[in-house]
Amino acid sequence: MASDDISQLADALSKTHVGDGELSYKGRGLKLDDAGSVEELVREIEQCQGLRALCLEGNTVGVEAAQAIAKALESKDQLQRCLWSDMFTGRLRSEIPTALRCLNSAVMRAGARLTELDLSDNAFGPDGVKGIEQLLRSPSCHSLRELRLNNCGMGIGGGKILAEALIECHKESSALGTPLRLRVFIAGRNRLENEGAVALAQAFQLMGSLEEVHMPQNGINHAGITALASAMRHNPELRVLNLNDNTFTKRGALAMAQALSHLRNVQTINFGDCLVRSEGAVAFAAILREGLPILKELNLSFGEITEAAALVVAQAVMDKPHMEKVDLNGNCLGEDGCEALREAMENMDKGDMLASLSDDEGEPDEDEDEDEDEDEEDEEEDTNGYSNGVEENEEDGKVVRENGVSSKDSSPAKPQSPVRPNRADVTNRFICQPALLFSRQVDVSDPDEAADLLLKICSVYSEEPETKRAVLEAVDSMLKKLLSGSALQSCCFLSALLVMMGLLKGEGKSRKVPLVPGQLLCLEHAVQQDYFPLQDASLLHTCLSSPEALKSCSSARERLSAALEKRCGAKY
């Protein structure tokens, strides 16, 4: 070994932190290639009585050096914390698994019982996971509480190997009466994707002991998010959940909201840059209203959330006494929306809680979606059971459009599914059968179909007494069923309804129906009934607050708005 290298090592070792059973060589930048390069380091390890933590972070360790260090560790049975992040810079990938196996074998031979293993920032890929697989399956990890593997490039294959090792560790430790109770799991930037996430979710569900989960930037979409959500339900002590920069979309967001409704100890949620979109944000708001009692931080930034949904989230945090920060930056609020959000938070005396909105993306451009849906809407307007979007009147018992053409004179309707009856069919059925039969047709598990049926029923509303009575009875019967479940269930239905009405931006090519005043008048009646929850009335009120909302039915809109203001304006 060159004299300059020896001098460098000696100088670094003189700065070694020693205390409380810990040896730390953190950030020394040592290039440890062979046994000669680690003589002093090995001597310090051997002389440290009761060694409980060894930190090699920020150095670079070759195979021969790892073998020498391993020999010194074979007698350290009190070792608990292996802080070995960022210690293979510049090494060949083929070297890393061998070096890891040397160190891990020493830990196992010593009979050490680890509580923390940190191998972050080593970029060792799936082969590196193979290098720690035996250790993770061994009794040395039965006591493991924190596993940190951030930025290791594990990939799908590595994620599966890791999951299998954790499952085996839990199985073996449980057989001995001391099941693995991992508390902290960190594995961001690992390209786990859906398959890796699904595999790890099985391990998480089995352990049920997690308190912190950090898995940002892993290319996980709704399938993997749904699996993780299911696993989180079985970890009641979960405090921190960070899935930043994955892709939820509506399906993943709803699954995660459902999982969060079962958790009471969550303090930090980071779903920033996860594309939760407006419907997902509204779902999370519903969970905030009835659960998550000690939440402190909520990050829903860069998620394509629009103004109405952001305001719903703001209202949901109103009664959260522990809330410290709400991040809605980088969404699609627009200048007016940002100002409305700031004003809403300030009015609740929570202005300091709101993070900066400096990166807002501006209001979404609806032109592209409208162009895509235009042909579909032209085909559906006369066949899907709704009116043509223009005001209708009753003349001699027939529904007549403003242009004077009877609905009976319109083009023949295309065949429809039984769950999507045409307008005349809906009207006749009101007269012929009790409202109860309509409620029996409602599938609460399919909010889109439920919203679709409700709007069809409301579209035939008129002031003719018999029709009015029949329509409102059917509306009451349906909504009592749809709004009697959990807050999330009713929220999903209302979100679907609001998207169809054009009051909330939906995901992708969301279908909007041509509205008529009767639909709003039915809602005016419904929001005044006891079965209509206050929080749901507030959601509708917020989405209706835009001056541009439902301009085509301005008179009916004003009546609905007034009813909502009377019902919930005092509180919200």
XYZ file of N, CA and C in Angstrom, residues 150-357:
624
model
N -32.940 2.167 -0.420
C -33.265 3.234 -1.355
C -32.233 3.321 -2.469
N -32.727 3.505 -3.712
C -31.843 3.742 -4.855
C -30.830 2.617 -5.048
N -31.338 1.404 -5.104
C -30.465 0.240 -5.305
C -30.666 -0.420 -6.666
N -31.617 0.064 -7.452
C -31.831 -0.508 -8.774
C -32.253 -1.964 -8.755
N -33.031 -2.360 -7.775
C -33.393 -3.768 -7.621
C -34.176 -4.318 -8.807
N -35.048 -3.509 -9.384
C -35.871 -3.977 -10.475
C -36.932 -4.958 -10.003
N -37.731 -5.451 -10.955
C -38.797 -6.397 -10.633
C -38.229 -7.658 -10.008
N -37.156 -8.196 -10.621
C -36.556 -9.431 -10.116
C -36.054 -9.291 -8.696
N -35.361 -8.190 -8.424
C -34.860 -7.963 -7.073
C -35.983 -7.799 -6.069
N -37.063 -7.119 -6.495
C -38.205 -6.947 -5.605
C -38.830 -8.276 -5.227
N -38.920 -9.174 -6.182
C -39.492 -10.496 -5.903
C -38.604 -11.305 -4.964
N -37.289 -11.247 -5.194
C -36.359 -11.964 -4.309
C -36.455 -11.423 -2.889
N -36.494 -10.108 -2.781
C -36.593 -9.471 -1.473
C -37.886 -9.885 -0.765
N -38.994 -9.877 -1.502
C -40.277 -10.256 -0.904
C -40.246 -11.692 -0.402
N -39.703 -12.582 -1.189
C -39.626 -13.994 -0.783
C -38.773 -14.165 0.468
N -37.665 -13.411 0.528
C -36.789 -13.504 1.703
C -37.496 -13.011 2.959
N -38.243 -11.918 2.844
C -38.965 -11.383 4.004
C -40.068 -12.336 4.452
N -40.760 -12.933 3.484
C -41.820 -13.890 3.828
C -41.227 -15.096 4.544
N -40.085 -15.591 4.059
C -39.431 -16.730 4.696
C -38.943 -16.371 6.097
N -38.405 -15.172 6.235
C -37.935 -14.710 7.541
C -39.098 -14.655 8.533
N -40.221 -14.147 8.081
C -41.394 -14.074 8.959
C -41.876 -15.464 9.335
N -41.879 -16.365 8.374
C -42.324 -17.735 8.637
C -41.443 -18.425 9.669
N -40.130 -18.330 9.466
C -39.196 -18.996 10.373
C -39.210 -18.357 11.764
N -39.262 -17.046 11.819
C -39.267 -16.369 13.121
C -40.571 -16.632 13.876
N -41.674 -16.717 13.146
C -42.965 -17.011 13.782
C -42.954 -18.410 14.395
N -42.318 -19.335 13.692
C -42.243 -20.702 14.209
C -41.486 -20.760 15.530
N -40.593 -19.795 15.741
C -39.817 -19.732 16.979
C -40.496 -18.865 18.040
N -41.662 -18.334 17.711
C -42.404 -17.522 18.680
C -42.016 -16.060 18.712
N -41.156 -15.626 17.803
C -40.746 -14.210 17.753
C -40.864 -13.716 16.314
N -42.072 -13.507 15.820
C -42.254 -13.146 14.407
C -41.569 -11.834 14.040
N -41.062 -11.790 12.823
C -40.454 -10.577 12.286
C -41.453 -9.429 12.361
N -41.020 -8.317 12.953
C -41.871 -7.135 13.078
C -41.142 -5.924 12.514
N -41.030 -5.908 11.197
C -40.371 -4.798 10.517
C -41.206 -3.537 10.669
N -40.578 -2.439 11.066
C -41.304 -1.188 11.276
C -41.090 -0.189 10.146
N -39.868 -0.134 9.603
C -39.529 0.860 8.575
C -39.040 0.145 7.323
N -39.670 0.451 6.199
C -39.246 -0.115 4.912
C -39.058 1.023 3.928
N -37.853 1.143 3.382
C -37.525 2.214 2.442
C -36.931 1.588 1.188
N -37.585 1.839 0.048
C -37.095 1.270 -1.214
C -37.517 2.154 -2.380
N -37.161 3.436 -2.321
C -37.449 4.339 -3.422
C -36.462 4.154 -4.559
N -36.881 4.595 -5.753
C -36.008 4.599 -6.936
C -35.396 3.226 -7.199
N -36.244 2.224 -7.314
C -35.773 0.855 -7.525
C -36.397 0.159 -8.729
N -37.230 0.865 -9.494
C -37.861 0.291 -10.687
C -38.596 -1.015 -10.355
N -39.288 -1.022 -9.255
C -40.010 -2.222 -8.834
C -41.200 -2.532 -9.739
N -41.839 -1.498 -10.250
C -43.011 -1.626 -11.102
C -44.108 -2.455 -10.415
N -45.109 -2.840 -11.184
C -46.255 -3.518 -10.567
C -45.896 -4.870 -9.969
N -45.137 -5.672 -10.699
C -44.834 -7.014 -10.221
C -44.033 -6.995 -8.931
N -43.060 -6.115 -8.848
C -42.287 -6.005 -7.615
C -43.133 -5.508 -6.456
N -44.017 -4.527 -6.753
C -44.878 -3.986 -5.706
C -45.868 -5.029 -5.207
N -46.435 -5.805 -6.114
C -47.396 -6.843 -5.719
C -46.713 -7.894 -4.844
N -45.497 -8.288 -5.221
C -44.764 -9.273 -4.421
C -44.482 -8.751 -3.021
N -44.029 -7.512 -2.928
C -43.728 -6.931 -1.621
C -44.991 -6.722 -0.790
N -46.088 -6.419 -1.465
C -47.353 -6.241 -0.744
C -47.733 -7.505 0.023
N -47.440 -8.654 -0.541
C -47.738 -9.911 0.149
C -46.941 -10.012 1.447
N -45.673 -9.608 1.385
C -44.842 -9.621 2.595
C -45.346 -8.615 3.620
N -45.718 -7.426 3.156
C -46.206 -6.380 4.062
C -47.474 -6.835 4.787
N -48.369 -7.441 4.040
C -49.633 -7.892 4.638
C -49.381 -8.979 5.672
N -48.439 -9.847 5.385
C -48.116 -10.934 6.300
C -47.527 -10.408 7.604
N -46.611 -9.429 7.496
C -45.960 -8.898 8.705
C -46.917 -8.074 9.548
N -47.628 -7.144 8.927
C -48.624 -6.344 9.643
C -48.066 -5.423 10.706
N -46.777 -5.102 10.624
C -46.131 -4.327 11.693
C -45.545 -3.003 11.213
N -45.746 -2.659 9.964
C -45.077 -1.496 9.389
C -45.596 -0.184 9.972
N -44.661 0.721 10.216
C -44.987 2.068 10.685
C -44.614 3.131 9.654
N -43.596 2.834 8.842
C -43.186 3.749 7.781
C -42.928 2.950 6.509
N -43.504 3.420 5.403
C -43.257 2.816 4.098
C -42.922 3.938 3.121
N -41.739 3.848 2.536
C -41.285 4.830 1.543
C -40.940 4.076 0.265
N -41.737 4.299 -0.783
C -41.492 3.628 -2.061
C -41.694 4.587 -3.233
N -41.084 5.754 -3.199
C -41.262 6.707 -4.302
C -40.506 6.279 -5.569
N -40.962 6.799 -6.690
C -40.265 6.632 -7.971
C -39.962 5.173 -8.299
N -41.000 4.382 -8.398
C -40.809 2.968 -8.709
C -41.589 2.499 -9.930
N -42.203 3.420 -10.657
C -42.929 3.024 -11.857
C -44.126 2.148 -11.577
N -44.761 2.352 -10.429
C -45.916 1.543 -10.035
C -47.192 2.239 -10.507
N -48.086 1.508 -11.177
C -49.363 2.110 -11.542
C -50.497 1.493 -10.729
N -51.731 1.660 -11.183
C -52.875 1.353 -10.316
C -52.909 -0.094 -9.832
N -52.425 -1.042 -10.636
C -52.463 -2.442 -10.206
C -51.564 -2.665 -8.990
N -50.356 -2.125 -9.051
C -49.448 -2.249 -7.912
C -49.892 -1.431 -6.719
N -50.447 -0.242 -6.994
C -50.951 0.609 -5.912
C -52.101 -0.074 -5.190
N -52.977 -0.736 -5.937
C -54.104 -1.439 -5.327
C -53.615 -2.560 -4.415
N -52.590 -3.288 -4.856
C -52.032 -4.357 -4.020
C -51.412 -3.787 -2.748
N -50.669 -2.690 -2.878
C -50.076 -2.061 -1.697
C -51.155 -1.526 -0.759
N -52.209 -0.968 -1.329
C -53.306 -0.456 -0.500
C -53.920 -1.573 0.339
N -54.142 -2.713 -0.285
C -54.702 -3.848 0.436
C -53.782 -4.275 1.576
N -52.479 -4.231 1.326
C -51.514 -4.605 2.363
C -51.491 -3.597 3.502
N -51.604 -2.312 3.179
C -51.547 -1.281 4.213
C -52.693 -1.421 5.216
N -53.820 -1.921 4.749
C -54.967 -2.123 5.661
C -54.606 -3.029 6.829
N -53.652 -3.911 6.611
C -53.279 -4.892 7.636
C -52.107 -4.417 8.494
N -51.753 -3.142 8.364
C -50.671 -2.562 9.162
C -51.223 -1.399 9.973
N -51.910 -1.685 11.063
C -52.662 -0.657 11.799
C -51.806 0.421 12.455
N -50.500 0.162 12.628
C -49.625 1.163 13.258
C -48.944 2.070 12.238
N -49.339 1.993 10.992
C -48.699 2.796 9.942
C -48.809 4.283 10.254
N -47.673 4.973 10.230
C -47.627 6.408 10.509
C -47.252 7.232 9.277
N -46.368 6.693 8.427
C -45.864 7.439 7.272
C -46.022 6.581 6.022
N -46.640 7.153 4.989
C -46.792 6.459 3.714
C -46.366 7.400 2.599
N -45.253 7.059 1.952
C -44.679 7.894 0.895
C -44.603 7.082 -0.393
N -45.499 7.395 -1.321
C -45.504 6.737 -2.634
C -45.330 7.762 -3.746
N -44.628 8.823 -3.449
C -44.417 9.934 -4.385
C -43.929 9.447 -5.743
N -44.429 10.087 -6.783
C -43.966 9.846 -8.152
C -44.192 8.417 -8.630
N -45.345 7.859 -8.287
C -45.859 6.669 -8.945
C -47.163 7.095 -9.631
N -47.935 6.177 -10.156
C -49.112 6.568 -10.931
C -50.369 5.900 -10.391
N -51.150 6.638 -9.610
C -52.362 6.097 -9.012
C -53.493 5.983 -10.039
N -53.803 7.072 -10.694
C -55.035 7.279 -11.446
C -56.246 6.977 -10.553
N -57.423 7.044 -11.130
C -58.640 6.930 -10.318
C -58.718 5.608 -9.566
N -58.446 4.502 -10.255
C -58.588 3.188 -9.615
C -57.635 3.016 -8.437
N -56.391 3.421 -8.616
C -55.438 3.309 -7.517
C -55.790 4.223 -6.365
N -56.244 5.444 -6.692
C -56.603 6.404 -5.643
C -57.778 5.906 -4.810
N -58.788 5.341 -5.463
C -59.948 4.846 -4.719
C -59.572 3.662 -3.837
N -58.708 2.784 -4.355
C -58.257 1.647 -3.543
C -57.469 2.119 -2.326
N -56.621 3.121 -2.524
C -55.825 3.631 -1.413
C -56.703 4.373 -0.405
N -57.681 5.112 -0.893
C -58.611 5.795 0.022
C -59.350 4.780 0.880
N -59.771 3.687 0.269
C -60.457 2.637 1.017
C -59.557 2.077 2.109
N -58.282 1.863 1.785
C -57.336 1.346 2.785
C -57.133 2.342 3.921
N -56.993 3.618 3.587
C -56.755 4.638 4.609
C -57.940 4.787 5.561
N -59.121 4.416 5.098
C -60.292 4.523 5.969
C -60.207 3.566 7.154
N -59.315 2.580 7.088
C -59.172 1.600 8.169
C -58.003 1.936 9.102
N -57.272 2.992 8.815
C -56.055 3.309 9.575
C -56.272 4.546 10.431
N -55.784 4.489 11.657
C -56.031 5.578 12.607
C -54.765 6.297 13.054
N -53.605 5.778 12.680
C -52.360 6.336 13.209
C -51.503 7.041 12.166
N -52.030 7.204 10.965
C -51.261 7.839 9.893
C -51.058 9.325 10.196
N -49.812 9.757 10.086
C -49.466 11.166 10.336
C -48.982 11.880 9.079
N -48.364 11.139 8.164
C -47.802 11.757 6.960
C -48.194 10.946 5.735
N -48.807 11.621 4.755
C -49.156 11.015 3.477
C -48.493 11.820 2.370
N -47.695 11.135 1.545
C -47.054 11.790 0.404
C -47.461 11.059 -0.868
N -48.482 11.611 -1.526
C -48.915 11.096 -2.818
C -48.680 12.150 -3.885
N -47.626 12.953 -3.710
C -47.299 13.964 -4.690
C -46.842 13.339 -5.995
N -47.175 13.998 -7.115
C -46.775 13.538 -8.443
C -47.262 12.119 -8.713
N -48.446 11.798 -8.231
C -49.004 10.442 -8.354
C -50.240 10.388 -9.246
N -50.590 11.510 -9.874
C -51.724 11.540 -10.793
C -53.001 11.028 -10.126
N -53.278 11.546 -8.931
C -54.513 11.121 -8.249
C -55.741 11.744 -8.891
N -55.557 12.874 -9.556
C -56.619 13.579 -10.264
C -57.758 13.980 -9.321
N -58.751 14.651 -9.911
C -59.800 15.261 -9.090
C -60.640 14.242 -8.342
N -61.037 13.168 -9.005
C -61.872 12.171 -8.333
C -61.119 11.495 -7.192
N -59.815 11.263 -7.386
C -59.019 10.699 -6.309
C -58.896 11.654 -5.136
N -58.696 12.942 -5.439
C -58.575 13.944 -4.374
C -59.864 14.037 -3.566
N -61.017 13.979 -4.241
C -62.300 14.033 -3.547
C -62.470 12.805 -2.656
N -62.001 11.651 -3.133
C -62.077 10.432 -2.319
C -61.219 10.557 -1.061
N -60.020 11.091 -1.210
C -59.159 11.290 -0.041
C -59.794 12.289 0.929
N -60.463 13.298 0.384
C -61.145 14.274 1.238
C -62.238 13.604 2.061
N -62.957 12.657 1.448
C -64.015 11.946 2.178
C -63.431 11.168 3.352
N -62.269 10.561 3.136
C -61.618 9.814 4.215
C -61.115 10.763 5.294
N -60.640 11.916 4.891
C -60.176 12.908 5.865
C -61.305 13.335 6.793
N -62.498 13.456 6.260
C -63.629 13.930 7.055
C -63.980 12.972 8.185
N -63.895 11.675 7.923
C -64.355 10.718 8.927
C -63.234 9.918 9.574
N -62.001 10.054 9.103
C -60.909 9.249 9.638
C -59.610 10.026 9.722
N -58.490 9.286 9.780
C -57.148 9.874 9.856
C -57.094 10.976 10.923
N -57.402 10.659 12.161
C -57.580 11.685 13.191
C -56.322 12.446 13.579
N -55.123 11.872 13.355
C -53.908 12.567 13.788
C -53.011 12.930 12.608
N -53.598 13.035 11.417
C -52.814 13.380 10.231
C -52.182 14.760 10.390
N -50.891 14.835 10.034
C -50.158 16.102 10.136
C -49.807 16.692 8.767
N -49.462 15.832 7.806
C -49.033 16.322 6.497
C -49.734 15.552 5.390
N -50.211 16.298 4.389
C -50.848 15.698 3.220
C -50.267 16.343 1.974
N -49.661 15.512 1.117
C -49.066 16.000 -0.130
C -49.819 15.391 -1.304
N -50.577 16.226 -1.999
C -51.272 15.823 -3.218
C -50.842 16.733 -4.368
N -49.581 17.126 -4.375
C -49.066 18.036 -5.392
C -48.919 17.334 -6.740
N -48.954 18.129 -7.802
C -48.709 17.647 -9.166
C -49.553 16.412 -9.498
N -50.849 16.522 -9.243
C -51.735 15.380 -9.453
C -52.872 15.631 -10.424
N -52.815 16.748 -11.199
C -53.871 17.111 -12.147
C -55.210 17.323 -11.434
N -55.149 17.893 -10.255
C -56.351 18.190 -9.473
C -56.864 19.575 -9.864
N -58.160 19.703 -10.065
C -58.739 20.980 -10.461
C -59.268 21.740 -9.237
N -59.735 22.959 -9.496
C -60.098 23.867 -8.409
C -61.138 23.288 -7.461
N -62.230 22.765 -8.002
C -63.311 22.277 -7.144
C -62.814 21.192 -6.196
N -62.034 20.240 -6.726
C -61.528 19.149 -5.891
C -60.552 19.663 -4.841
N -59.734 20.633 -5.201
C -58.787 21.204 -4.237
C -59.528 21.894 -3.099
N -60.612 22.571 -3.421
C -61.409 23.230 -2.379
C -62.069 22.205 -1.458
N -62.475 21.081 -2.021
C -63.059 20.018 -1.198
C -62.018 19.476 -0.224
N -60.786 19.314 -0.693
C -59.704 18.866 0.189
C -59.473 19.887 1.297
N -59.457 21.164 0.931
C -59.242 22.226 1.922
C -60.308 22.177 3.013
N -61.559 21.977 2.633
C -62.633 21.895 3.623
C -62.476 20.671 4.526
N -61.943 19.599 3.951
C -61.814 18.358 4.714
C -60.783 18.459 5.834
N -59.801 19.344 5.693
C -58.775 19.466 6.736
C -59.190 20.452 7.826
N -60.348 21.050 7.666
C -60.793 22.099 8.592
C -60.808 21.620 10.039
N -61.255 20.398 10.257
C -61.408 19.906 11.625
C -60.291 18.956 12.039
N -59.136 19.064 11.398
C -57.983 18.221 11.743
C -57.044 19.007 12.662
N -57.119 18.770 13.967
C -56.367 19.599 14.915
C -54.854 19.447 14.815
N -54.377 18.322 14.272
C -52.939 18.085 14.212
C -52.328 18.450 12.859
N -53.158 18.850 11.903
C -52.666 19.124 10.558
C -51.708 20.310 10.546
N -50.555 20.089 9.899
C -49.528 21.124 9.833
C -49.261 21.612 8.407
N -49.451 20.734 7.410
C -49.105 21.128 6.049
C -49.987 20.409 5.041
N -50.507 21.190 4.081
C -51.258 20.655 2.946
C -50.589 21.165 1.681
N -50.128 20.250 0.842
C -49.413 20.628 -0.379
C -50.263 20.283 -1.589
N -50.753 21.317 -2.274
C -51.543 21.153 -3.496
C -50.892 21.900 -4.654
N -49.592 22.110 -4.562
C -48.854 22.816 -5.597
C -48.798 21.990 -6.877
N -48.638 22.667 -8.010
C -48.416 21.968 -9.268
C -49.641 21.296 -9.843
N -50.828 21.656 -9.367
C -52.052 21.079 -9.909
C -52.652 22.003 -10.972
N -53.920 21.843 -11.277
C -54.550 22.569 -12.381
C -55.653 23.484 -11.863
N -55.272 24.414 -10.992
C -56.252 25.294 -10.362
C -56.510 26.557 -11.169
N -55.516 27.065 -11.841
C -55.638 28.350 -12.503
C -55.442 29.486 -11.513
N -55.258 30.667 -12.028
C -55.004 31.820 -11.158
C -56.152 32.073 -10.192
N -57.377 32.025 -10.700
C -58.536 32.249 -9.839
C -58.695 31.119 -8.828
N -58.403 29.906 -9.265
C -58.510 28.760 -8.363
C -57.509 28.824 -7.227
N -56.283 29.245 -7.546
C -55.261 29.399 -6.498
C -55.704 30.435 -5.471
N -56.264 31.529 -5.964
C -56.720 32.576 -5.062
C -57.888 32.089 -4.207
N -58.797 31.319 -4.826
C -59.937 30.787 -4.074
C -59.467 29.814 -2.999
N -58.456 29.008 -3.316
C -57.933 28.055 -2.341
C -57.255 28.776 -1.182
N -56.453 29.778 -1.505
C -55.806 30.555 -0.430
C -56.852 31.219 0.465
N -57.873 31.777 -0.166
C -58.920 32.459 0.593
C -59.667 31.478 1.493
N -59.947 30.282 0.964
C -60.656 29.277 1.758
C -59.841 28.866 2.976
N -58.545 28.672 2.792
C -57.685 28.282 3.907
C -57.565 29.414 4.920
N -57.461 30.619 4.450
C -57.356 31.768 5.357
C -58.653 31.967 6.138
N -59.782 31.746 5.485
C -61.066 31.891 6.164
C -61.235 30.866 7.277
N -60.537 29.751 7.149
C -60.564 28.729 8.198
C -59.433 28.925 9.197
N -58.719 30.041 9.056
C -57.574 30.356 9.909
C -56.476 29.295 9.781
N -56.300 28.800 8.551
C -55.280 27.796 8.288
C -54.410 28.186 7.091
N -54.299 29.468 6.856
C -53.520 29.943 5.717
C -52.069 29.521 5.752
N -51.477 29.470 6.953
C -50.068 29.092 7.079
C -49.839 27.616 6.779
N -50.888 26.843 6.802
C -50.778 25.410 6.565
C -50.567 25.083 5.088
N -51.064 25.944 4.200
C -51.038 25.684 2.762
C -49.652 25.943 2.183
N -49.110 24.960 1.476
C -47.809 25.108 0.831
C -47.926 26.061 -0.357
N -46.808 26.465 -0.876
C -46.773 27.372 -2.025
C -47.541 26.789 -3.204
N -48.154 27.664 -3.986
C -48.845 27.268 -5.211
C -48.129 27.826 -6.441
